Amino acid sequence: MQQLFDAAMFGSTLRIMTPILLAALGGALCSRVGLFNVGLEGLVLIGAFSAIVGNYLFGNVLLAVLFSIIIVMLFSALFAFISINLKANAIVVGISLNFLAAGVTTFALRAIFDVKGAYYDKDMVGLPKWDIPLIKDIPWVGDVISGHSPLVYLGIVLVIALQFYLFKSVSGFRLRSVGENPIAAQSIGIKVRGIQYGAVLMCGVLCALAGAQLSLGQVTMFTEGMTAGRGFIALVATMLGQANPLGVLGSSVLFGFMEALSIRLQGFSLPTHFTLMLPYIVTLVAMFFFKDRTYAQDALKAGGSSR
Amino acid sequence: MNRVKETLRGLVQPLLAVFIGLLAGAVAILIVGGNVVDTYAEMWKGAFGNFYFFTNTLARSTPIILAGLGVALAFRAGFFNMGAEGQMILGGLSAALTALYLPGPGWFVCIAAIVAGILAGGIWSLFAGWLDARFGMNLLITTLLLNYIAIYFGGYMVSYPFKDRTGSAAMAQTPMIDQSIWLPKLFQGMGLHAGFIIAIVAAILIYWFTHKTVTGYEIRMLGSNPSFATYGGVRRIRMMMLSMVISGGLAGLAGAGEVLGTQYRFLDGSLSSASYAWSGIMATLLARSHPLGTAVAAILLAALQTGAMGMERNTDVPLEVGSVIQAVLTLFVSAQIGYSFLKRRKEKKSNATTV
């Protein structure tokens, strides 16, 4: 037990939960404006890939992240255009977007780097690790909290910022009203489409950051389909957290912890299949316990299921 | 005459999408410095160039048709069954284990294995349906999560308890199924097996079921207008369970067909790496959940995939061009661009009711 739950494990929980958290915050924004974004998985994948491409092109991590943000915003704009202007079912568009992301990244991997499966360059520098002064010297806490990439801390800051924005600011109130009742919102002069576009584009930014943390955060490489369902887990985190930033943080911590635990358990000569299965089972169980009625109604409105 | 006109109008949409998809493919080919016309010619040859390639394309389309039909039926009923992959894997695994361990004459074991595959897929899918109906757990998400559980479970079963220990120990796979149980080949020396006929029959049966029977009508109505359907006395939960069972059963059948007709064993990762299930979902989206259309779209997607392989053999263009074309195609069909888009443009722009 002592071996299992040491500081390193909680540290990796923080690291692993960050992509899920960032993407889930994006998903929360989308669901707040009434567009259930199933394309998170694809957007994060494109983010991870374009961050590596940006790093390759510019040799600068900051520019790489910016490049990734621009590319993913383009794709999220596509999602917004098709589901808002062309009025396609957002879920169907999201599913197709995932296909597009998988296709475009595998193709671009071949076209740009001329490799199949994965791209790795040992000279490439990933995101820096920040040591927090003072905190890093506290014995246990320092090991857990200090020494992560800036995006890990940014994720936490964004939770607080978004919580404040959504529930304490006028603009946040307008955004929520669009999701609650678009017709009423429009009748009092709120620009429904503009706000929906804004939320989807912001979701793109967050997914780009999530992708950058995946590909540049610790490994500095890209592998085909490296998101491996994290975008879908983020979707569940959005749902469990009831599209509340603090709630989303809570569920992301849970998933991050489960994944860190499953990685740790592999060292205990259990068949890896079961440890790898663990996060998905826990997600199912968590869905069972934290049912969200309002969400079910949203899904009904969006033509999903949960009737 | 009216009917012909209607059919033609229905074709405008997919044809336009195919055109946009090929256009995107052309851009991709130009990016990697290939010749568009030559590349597409090689692609066509790789898919339909001679009888061998043509049967290859049909063989590849078999699991895509079946998985796609299953998804199409669920879509028709208004449910997003994203779990075809897991249902297919469990179907294939059950078929392989039945074929290996059930005694009896070959034809009997073959049928029993197919039934086992259908049952396994159906039950796995029904489980997701039950979680939704009984506990309100969103089907879209549960089916996705159940995929991963099925993948790892299948991997475990063939890495430990049922692993083939006779040959090369490195592969996680079951032993080879006895030859008397294999699905017969349709032509000597070709990959195409009886599973293709099963798939076509299934497409016709599902078309007949959804368009000519009362239950099928109720399922379609549930999908297009749930409140009206319930008002009209359709028992939602029951219909949901029914469509989920058939949907998963078809995906399970797809897995069983691959195991009994192509691989003759359950090999870890072989069903998921070819992404038959996801191609099936794409086919469904392309055909707007029409059963016969799904079969045609599945053959089209299979042709794109085998064509891309042929293209890669003979040109410098990577086969991933195929997946770009597929993805763009699917995206633009979902967008309902084209005819309906033009129609909407004429309508007054209404801002609010976007949801």
Short mmCIF file of C-alpha atoms in Angstrom, two decimals, chain B residues 7 36 49 84 89 123-124 129 143 149 153 158 180 205 212 216 229-230 240 315 330 335 343:
data_model
loop_
_atom_site.label_atom_id
_atom_site.label_comp_id
_atom_site.label_asym_id
_atom_site.label_seq_id
_atom_site.Cartn_x
_atom_site.Cartn_y
_atom_site.Cartn_z
CA THR B 7 -34.65 8.63 -55.98
CA VAL B 36 -4.05 13.16 -59.44
CA GLY B 49 -9.02 -3.61 -61.73
CA ALA B 84 -20.13 -1.78 -32.90
CA ILE B 89 -14.95 -8.28 -31.04
CA ILE B 123 -26.19 -9.16 -25.33
CA TRP B 124 -23.29 -6.68 -25.07
CA GLY B 129 -29.47 -0.28 -23.87
CA THR B 143 -21.37 2.09 -25.85
CA ILE B 149 -13.69 -2.99 -22.05
CA PHE B 153 -11.26 -8.46 -22.40
CA VAL B 158 -6.40 -14.86 -26.13
CA SER B 180 -14.64 -28.34 -41.82
CA LEU B 205 -34.00 -8.48 -44.53
CA LYS B 212 -42.57 -3.34 -44.55
CA GLY B 216 -40.06 -1.70 -38.26
CA ALA B 229 -44.43 7.67 -31.49
CA THR B 230 -45.10 7.38 -27.76
CA MET B 240 -35.17 0.43 -27.86
CA THR B 315 2.69 5.01 -56.66
CA THR B 330 -18.65 11.52 -44.12
CA ALA B 335 -23.56 18.52 -43.07
CA LYS B 343 -33.44 24.97 -49.79
#
